[in-house]
Coordinates of C-alpha atoms and ligand atoms in Angstrom, one line a residue:
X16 CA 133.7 86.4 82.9
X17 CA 136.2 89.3 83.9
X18 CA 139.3 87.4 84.7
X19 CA 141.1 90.8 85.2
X20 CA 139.6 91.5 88.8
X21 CA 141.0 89.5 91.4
X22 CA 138.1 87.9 93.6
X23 CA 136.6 89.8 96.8
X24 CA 139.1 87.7 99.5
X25 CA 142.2 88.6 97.1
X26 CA 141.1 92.4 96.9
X27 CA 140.2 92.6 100.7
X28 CA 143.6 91.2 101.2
X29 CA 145.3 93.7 99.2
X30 CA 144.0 97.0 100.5
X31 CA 145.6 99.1 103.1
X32 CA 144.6 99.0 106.4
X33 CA 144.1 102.1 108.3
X34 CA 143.6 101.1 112.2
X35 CA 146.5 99.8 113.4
X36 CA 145.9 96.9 116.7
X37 CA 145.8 99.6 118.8
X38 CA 142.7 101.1 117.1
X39 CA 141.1 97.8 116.0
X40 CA 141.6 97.2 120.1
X41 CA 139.4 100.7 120.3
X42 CA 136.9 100.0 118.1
X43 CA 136.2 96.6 119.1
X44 CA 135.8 97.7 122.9
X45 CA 133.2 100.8 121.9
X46 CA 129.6 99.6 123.9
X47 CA 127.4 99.6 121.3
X48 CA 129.6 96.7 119.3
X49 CA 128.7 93.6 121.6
X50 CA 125.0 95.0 121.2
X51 CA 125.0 94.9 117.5
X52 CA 126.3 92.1 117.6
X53 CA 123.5 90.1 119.2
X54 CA 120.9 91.7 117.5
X55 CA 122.1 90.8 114.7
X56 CA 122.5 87.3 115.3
X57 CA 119.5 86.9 117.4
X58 CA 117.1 89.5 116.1
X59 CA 117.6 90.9 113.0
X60 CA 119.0 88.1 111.0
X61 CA 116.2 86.1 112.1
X62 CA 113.6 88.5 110.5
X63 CA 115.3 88.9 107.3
X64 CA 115.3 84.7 106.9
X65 CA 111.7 84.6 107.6
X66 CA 110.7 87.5 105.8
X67 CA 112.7 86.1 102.5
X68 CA 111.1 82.5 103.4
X69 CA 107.5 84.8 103.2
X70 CA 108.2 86.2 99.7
X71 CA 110.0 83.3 98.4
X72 CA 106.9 80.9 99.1
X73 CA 103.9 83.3 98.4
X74 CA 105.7 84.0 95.6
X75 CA 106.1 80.3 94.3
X76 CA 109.7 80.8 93.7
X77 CA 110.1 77.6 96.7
X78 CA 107.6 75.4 94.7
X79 CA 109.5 75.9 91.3
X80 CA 113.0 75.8 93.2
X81 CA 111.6 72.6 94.9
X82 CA 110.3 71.5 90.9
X83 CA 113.8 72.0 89.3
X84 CA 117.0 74.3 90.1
X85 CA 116.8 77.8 88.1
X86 CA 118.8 80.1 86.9
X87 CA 118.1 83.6 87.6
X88 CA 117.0 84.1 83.3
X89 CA 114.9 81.2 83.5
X90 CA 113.3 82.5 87.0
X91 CA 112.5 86.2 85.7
X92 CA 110.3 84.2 82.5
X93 CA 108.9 81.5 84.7
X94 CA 107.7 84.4 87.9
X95 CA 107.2 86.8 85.0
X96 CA 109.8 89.1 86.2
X97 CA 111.4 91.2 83.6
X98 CA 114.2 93.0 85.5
X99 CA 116.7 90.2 86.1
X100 CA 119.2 92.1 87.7
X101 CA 117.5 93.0 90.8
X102 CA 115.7 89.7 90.7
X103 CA 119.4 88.3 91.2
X104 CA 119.9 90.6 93.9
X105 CA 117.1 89.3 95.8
X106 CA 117.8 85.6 95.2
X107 CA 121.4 86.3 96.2
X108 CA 120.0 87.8 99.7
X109 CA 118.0 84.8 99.9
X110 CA 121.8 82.5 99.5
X111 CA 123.0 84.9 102.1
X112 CA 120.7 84.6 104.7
X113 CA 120.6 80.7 104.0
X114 CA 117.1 80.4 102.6
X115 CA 118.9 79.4 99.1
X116 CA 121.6 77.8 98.1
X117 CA 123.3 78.3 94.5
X118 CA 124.6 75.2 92.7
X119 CA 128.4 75.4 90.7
X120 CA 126.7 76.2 87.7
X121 CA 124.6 79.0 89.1
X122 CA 120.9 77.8 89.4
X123 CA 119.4 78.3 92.8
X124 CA 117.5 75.5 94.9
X125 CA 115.8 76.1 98.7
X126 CA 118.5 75.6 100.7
X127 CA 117.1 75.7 104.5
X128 CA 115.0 73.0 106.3
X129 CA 112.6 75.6 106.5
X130 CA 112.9 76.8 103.0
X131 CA 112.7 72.7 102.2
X132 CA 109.9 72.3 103.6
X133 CA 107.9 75.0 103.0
X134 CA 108.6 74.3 99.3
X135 CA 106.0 71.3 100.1
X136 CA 102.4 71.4 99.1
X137 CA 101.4 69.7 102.1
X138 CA 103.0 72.2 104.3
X139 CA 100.7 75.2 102.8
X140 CA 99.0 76.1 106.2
X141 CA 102.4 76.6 108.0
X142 CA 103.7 78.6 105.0
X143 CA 100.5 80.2 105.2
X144 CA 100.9 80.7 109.2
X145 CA 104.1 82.1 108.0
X146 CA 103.0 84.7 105.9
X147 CA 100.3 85.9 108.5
X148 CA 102.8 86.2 110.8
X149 CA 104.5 88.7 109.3
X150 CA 101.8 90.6 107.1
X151 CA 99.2 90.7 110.2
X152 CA 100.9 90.2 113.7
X153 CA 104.0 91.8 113.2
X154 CA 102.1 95.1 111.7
X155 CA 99.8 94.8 115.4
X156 CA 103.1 95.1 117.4
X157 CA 104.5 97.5 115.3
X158 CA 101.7 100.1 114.8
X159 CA 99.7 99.7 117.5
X160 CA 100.8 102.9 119.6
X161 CA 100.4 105.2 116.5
X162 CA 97.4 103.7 115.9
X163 CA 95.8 103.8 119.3
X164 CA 96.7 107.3 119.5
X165 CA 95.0 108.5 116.0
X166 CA 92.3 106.3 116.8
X167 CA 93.3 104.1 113.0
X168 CA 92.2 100.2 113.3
X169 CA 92.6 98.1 111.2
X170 CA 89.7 96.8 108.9
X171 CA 88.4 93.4 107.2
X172 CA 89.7 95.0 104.0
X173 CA 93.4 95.1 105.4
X174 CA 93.1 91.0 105.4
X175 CA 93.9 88.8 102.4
X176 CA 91.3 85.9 103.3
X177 CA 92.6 83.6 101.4
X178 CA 95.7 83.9 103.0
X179 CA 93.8 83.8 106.0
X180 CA 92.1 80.5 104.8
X181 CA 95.1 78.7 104.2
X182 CA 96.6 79.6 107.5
X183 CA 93.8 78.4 110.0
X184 CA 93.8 75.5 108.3
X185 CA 97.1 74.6 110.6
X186 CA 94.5 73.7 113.4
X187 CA 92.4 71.6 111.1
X188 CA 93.3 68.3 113.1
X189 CA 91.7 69.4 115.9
X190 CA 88.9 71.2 114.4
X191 CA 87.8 67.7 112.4
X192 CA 88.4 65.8 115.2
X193 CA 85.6 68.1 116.8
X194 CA 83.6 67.2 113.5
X195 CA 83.8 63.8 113.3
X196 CA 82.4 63.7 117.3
X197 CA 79.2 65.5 115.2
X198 CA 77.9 64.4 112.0
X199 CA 75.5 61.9 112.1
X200 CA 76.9 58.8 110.0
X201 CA 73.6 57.8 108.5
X202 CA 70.8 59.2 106.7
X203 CA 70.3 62.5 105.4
X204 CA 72.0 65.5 107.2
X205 CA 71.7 69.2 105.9
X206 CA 74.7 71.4 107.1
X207 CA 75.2 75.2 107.1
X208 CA 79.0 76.3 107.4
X209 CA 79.5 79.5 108.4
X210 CA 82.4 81.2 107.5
X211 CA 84.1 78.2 105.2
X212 CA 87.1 79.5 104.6
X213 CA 89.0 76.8 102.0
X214 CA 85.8 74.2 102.4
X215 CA 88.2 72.3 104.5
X216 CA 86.3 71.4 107.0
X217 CA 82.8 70.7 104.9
X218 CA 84.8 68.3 102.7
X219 CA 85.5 66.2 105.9
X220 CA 81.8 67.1 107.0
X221 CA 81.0 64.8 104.1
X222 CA 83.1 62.2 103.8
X223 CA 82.1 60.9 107.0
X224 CA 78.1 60.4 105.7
X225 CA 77.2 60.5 101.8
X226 CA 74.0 61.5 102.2
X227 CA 75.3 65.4 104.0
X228 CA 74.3 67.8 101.8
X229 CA 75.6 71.0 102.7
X230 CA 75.4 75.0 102.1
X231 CA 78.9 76.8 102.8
X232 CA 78.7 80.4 103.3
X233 CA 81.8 83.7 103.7
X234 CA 81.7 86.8 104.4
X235 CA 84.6 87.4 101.9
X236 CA 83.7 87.5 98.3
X237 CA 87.1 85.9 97.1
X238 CA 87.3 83.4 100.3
X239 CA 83.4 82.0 99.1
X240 CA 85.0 81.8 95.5
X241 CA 88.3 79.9 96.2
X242 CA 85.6 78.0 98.6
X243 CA 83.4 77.1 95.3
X244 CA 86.8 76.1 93.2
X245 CA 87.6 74.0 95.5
X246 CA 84.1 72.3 95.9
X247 CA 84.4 71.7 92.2
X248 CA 88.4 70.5 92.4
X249 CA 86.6 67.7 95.0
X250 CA 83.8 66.6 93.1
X251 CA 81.1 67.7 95.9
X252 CA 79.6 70.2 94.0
X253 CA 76.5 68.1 93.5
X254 CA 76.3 68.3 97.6
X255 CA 77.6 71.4 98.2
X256 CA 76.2 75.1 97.5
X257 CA 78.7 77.2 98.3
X258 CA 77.7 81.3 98.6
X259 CA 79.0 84.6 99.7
X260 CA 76.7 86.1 102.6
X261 CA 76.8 86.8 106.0
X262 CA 75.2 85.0 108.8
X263 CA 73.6 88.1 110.3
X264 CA 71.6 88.8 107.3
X265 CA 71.1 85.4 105.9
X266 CA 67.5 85.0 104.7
X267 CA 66.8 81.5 104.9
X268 CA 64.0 78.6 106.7
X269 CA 65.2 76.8 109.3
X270 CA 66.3 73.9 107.8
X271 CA 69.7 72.7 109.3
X272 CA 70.5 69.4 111.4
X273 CA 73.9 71.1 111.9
X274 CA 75.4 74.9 112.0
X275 CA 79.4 75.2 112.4
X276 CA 80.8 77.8 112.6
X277 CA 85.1 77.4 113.1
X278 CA 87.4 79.2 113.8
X279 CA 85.1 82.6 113.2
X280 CA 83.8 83.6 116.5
X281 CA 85.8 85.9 116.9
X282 CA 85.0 87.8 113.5
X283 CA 81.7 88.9 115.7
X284 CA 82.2 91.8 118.5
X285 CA 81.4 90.4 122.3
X286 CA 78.4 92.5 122.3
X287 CA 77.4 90.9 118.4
X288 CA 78.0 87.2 119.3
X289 CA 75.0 86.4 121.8
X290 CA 72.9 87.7 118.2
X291 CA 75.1 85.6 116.1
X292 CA 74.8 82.4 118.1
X293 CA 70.5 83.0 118.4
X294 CA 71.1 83.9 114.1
X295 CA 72.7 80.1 113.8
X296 CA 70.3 78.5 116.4
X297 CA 66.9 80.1 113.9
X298 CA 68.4 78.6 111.0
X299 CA 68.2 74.6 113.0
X300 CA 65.5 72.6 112.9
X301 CA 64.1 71.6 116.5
X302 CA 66.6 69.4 118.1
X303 CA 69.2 70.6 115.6
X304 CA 73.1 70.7 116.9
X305 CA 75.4 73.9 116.8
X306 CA 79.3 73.3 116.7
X307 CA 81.5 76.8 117.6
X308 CA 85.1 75.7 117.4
X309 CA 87.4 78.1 118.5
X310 CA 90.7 78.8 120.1
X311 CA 90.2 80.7 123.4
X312 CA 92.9 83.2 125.5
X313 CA 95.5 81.9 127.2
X314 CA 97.2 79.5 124.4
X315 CA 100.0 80.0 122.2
X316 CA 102.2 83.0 122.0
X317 CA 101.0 83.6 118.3
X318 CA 97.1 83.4 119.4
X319 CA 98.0 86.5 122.2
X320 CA 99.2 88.2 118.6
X321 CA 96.4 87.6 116.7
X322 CA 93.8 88.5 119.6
X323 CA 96.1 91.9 119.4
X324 CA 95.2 92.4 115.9
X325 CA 91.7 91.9 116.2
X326 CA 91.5 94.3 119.5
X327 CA 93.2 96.6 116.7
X328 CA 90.7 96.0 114.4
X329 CA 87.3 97.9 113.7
X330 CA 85.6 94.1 113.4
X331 CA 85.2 91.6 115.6
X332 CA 86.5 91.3 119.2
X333 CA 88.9 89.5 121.3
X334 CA 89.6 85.4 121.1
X335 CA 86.7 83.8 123.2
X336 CA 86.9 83.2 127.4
X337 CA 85.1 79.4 127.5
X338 CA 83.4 80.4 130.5
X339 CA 81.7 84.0 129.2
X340 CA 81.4 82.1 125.4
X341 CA 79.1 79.5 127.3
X342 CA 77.5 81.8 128.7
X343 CA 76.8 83.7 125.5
X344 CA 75.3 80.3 124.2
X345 CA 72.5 80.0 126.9
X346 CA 71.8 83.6 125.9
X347 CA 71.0 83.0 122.3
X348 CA 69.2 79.8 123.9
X349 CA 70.9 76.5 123.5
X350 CA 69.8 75.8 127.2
X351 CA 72.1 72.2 126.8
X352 CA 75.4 74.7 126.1
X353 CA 78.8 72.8 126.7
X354 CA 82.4 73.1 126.1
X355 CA 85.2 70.4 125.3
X356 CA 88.8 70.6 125.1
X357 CA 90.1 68.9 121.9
X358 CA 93.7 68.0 123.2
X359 CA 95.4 68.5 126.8
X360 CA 97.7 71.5 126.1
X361 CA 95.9 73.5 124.0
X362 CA 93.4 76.4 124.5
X363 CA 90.8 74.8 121.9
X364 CA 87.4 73.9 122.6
X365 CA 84.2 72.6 120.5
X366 CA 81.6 74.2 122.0
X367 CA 78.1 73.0 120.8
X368 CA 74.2 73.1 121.8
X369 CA 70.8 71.6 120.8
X370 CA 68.2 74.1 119.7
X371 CA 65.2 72.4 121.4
X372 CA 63.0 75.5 120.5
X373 CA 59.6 73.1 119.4
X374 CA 58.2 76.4 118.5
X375 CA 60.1 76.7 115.1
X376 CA 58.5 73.1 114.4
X377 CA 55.9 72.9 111.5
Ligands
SAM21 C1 89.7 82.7 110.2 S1 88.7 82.3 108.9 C2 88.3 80.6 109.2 C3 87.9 79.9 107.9 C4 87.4 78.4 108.1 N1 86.2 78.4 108.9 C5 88.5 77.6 108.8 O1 88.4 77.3 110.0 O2 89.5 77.3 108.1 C6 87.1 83.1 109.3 C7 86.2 83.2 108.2 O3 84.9 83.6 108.7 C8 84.3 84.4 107.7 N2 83.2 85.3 108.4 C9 83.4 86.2 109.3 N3 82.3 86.8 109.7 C10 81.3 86.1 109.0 C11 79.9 86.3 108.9 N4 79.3 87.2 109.6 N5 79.2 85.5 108.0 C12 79.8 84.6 107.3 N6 81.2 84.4 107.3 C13 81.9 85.2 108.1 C14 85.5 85.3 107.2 O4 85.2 85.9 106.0 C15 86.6 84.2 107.2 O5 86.7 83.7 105.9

């Protein structure tokens, strides 16, 4: 340690001041101070925290913070880091903005409720929700003039699904309460997931009957693959198939007592989803159900963001209107077509349908 140089306070102290009151009078009253000011309390610190609280969590740095206080060295081994000096520098804007705090003896631990919390297996959707916030919504706001005016959009490739996975799983409540209104508790049910995502929602598909078997299917190659792990992790793989394909082109008998398909409606275009919804009704057996789960316009501020970004994108289309969704389902024929709301408050609805096309029977 370099006992020579006196500490920060001591040297601030020490060193000449050139304004005099008069001129700290002047500078204080120039216009732009009181703005600065605010924005830096109210906007720009704000971003900083939750952009650190982004990269500290995706990172794992909160999870082995949350483990055990580190040390900077023992950090750079453990998040296979090897320059330690700007890895200090990082975690030290992290103390800063409050997202850390740094023990007497130099190891670093979360330091925020926030930073607590997200630290917390059980709060991976939120830290999830987190992260999409800032890699996906904030990008729409940003970019979307430039982009409108070169005609960019953004493309399925510019998602991480997994990310993507993890964070819809922060309406899973509502989309199992929709579930547990529709699987059959006895006797043999097949089930097609469309869209699985983590293999959330299948999991609770079959733990309500044991005799569901089930086929999971994604678009994404590496969201069908996590999917699959974490069949296996569950012990359902004897139940569950779980495969990478896309509804539109799936080749397969109609076999199903159940299609769901949550929280991916919107993956389709509005001119794609009356095609989609007659796609999932071919693949049910006569009298067989179809659950859509969805959150529709008009909810929370971060759903107007997300139906930005997929009006930005060159995929899929806007979040659903119930009335023109229901609609789309007596298109594609499921003649019984209805809509629930899940909880008072929120814009989420189960819709669902009975193919009662006796022609497919035989
Ligand atoms: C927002 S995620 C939702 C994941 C999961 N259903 C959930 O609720 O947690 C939407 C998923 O639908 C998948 N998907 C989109 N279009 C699809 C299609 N045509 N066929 C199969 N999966 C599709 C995407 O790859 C993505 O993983």
């Amino acid at each position: 340690m370099d006992t020579m140089t006196p500490p920060d306070g001591v040297a601030r102290r020490r060193a000449k001041r050139v304004a005099n009151a008069a001129g700290v009078a002047r500078i204080a009253a120039s216009p732009q101070v009181p703005l600065l000011l605010m924005m830096s309390r109210r906007l720009i610190t704000p971003v900083y925290r939750a952009a650190f609280l982004v990269a500290a969590s995706s990172s794992g740095l909160l999870r082995l913070l949350d483990h055990r206080p580190c040390d900077a060295d023992s950090l750079a081994g453990k998040m296979e880091i090897r320059d330690v000096r700007l890895l200090r520098l990082w975690l030290d804007a992290g103390v800063r903005l409050g997202v850390l705090d740094q023990r007497f003896d130099g190891c670093y631990k979360p330091g925020s409720r926030a930073a607590k919390m997200l630290a917390k297996v059980r709060h991976d959707a939120a830290a999830a929700a987190l992260e999409e916030v800032l890699r996906y919504h904030v990008p729409a706001l940003l970019n979307a003039p430039s982009m409108l005016r070169e005609g960019r959009r953004f493309s399925l490739a510019d998602q991480d699904g997994t990310v993507i996975a993890r964070s819809t799983q922060v309406v899973t409540p509502l989309v199992h309460e929709a579930i547990t209104h529709s699987v059959p508790r006895t006797g043999p049910v097949r089930l097609l997931e469309i869209g699985c995502g983590s293999g959330v929602h299948v999991r609770h598909a079959a733990s309500l009957n044991p005799h569901l078997t089930a086929l999971a299917v994604d678009l994404q190659a590496e969201v069908a693959k996590q999917c699959a792990e974490n069949i296996e992790d569950w012990g359902l793989a004897d139940r569950v198939e779980v495969t990478q394909g896309d509804l539109r082109t799936l080749d397969l008998e109609p076999q199903f007592d159940l299609v769901t398909m949550h929280n991916n409606i919107y993956y389709f275009a509005e001119d794609e989803r009356v095609e989609a919804l007659r796609r999932a009704r071919e693949l049910l057996t006569p009298g067989g159900r179809l659950l859509v789960t969805t959150a529709c316009q008009g909810g929370h501020l971060s759903l107007d963001m997300l139906n930005l970004w997929l009006e930005c994108a060159d995929f899929g289309g806007p979040l659903p209107k119930e009335r023109e969704l229901l609609e789309q389902l007596r298109e594609a024929g499921f003649a019984d077509a209805s809509a629930a709301k899940i909880v008072p408050g929120e814009e989420f609805r189960a819709f669902s349908g009975t193919n009662t096309d006796l022609a497919q029977q035989d």
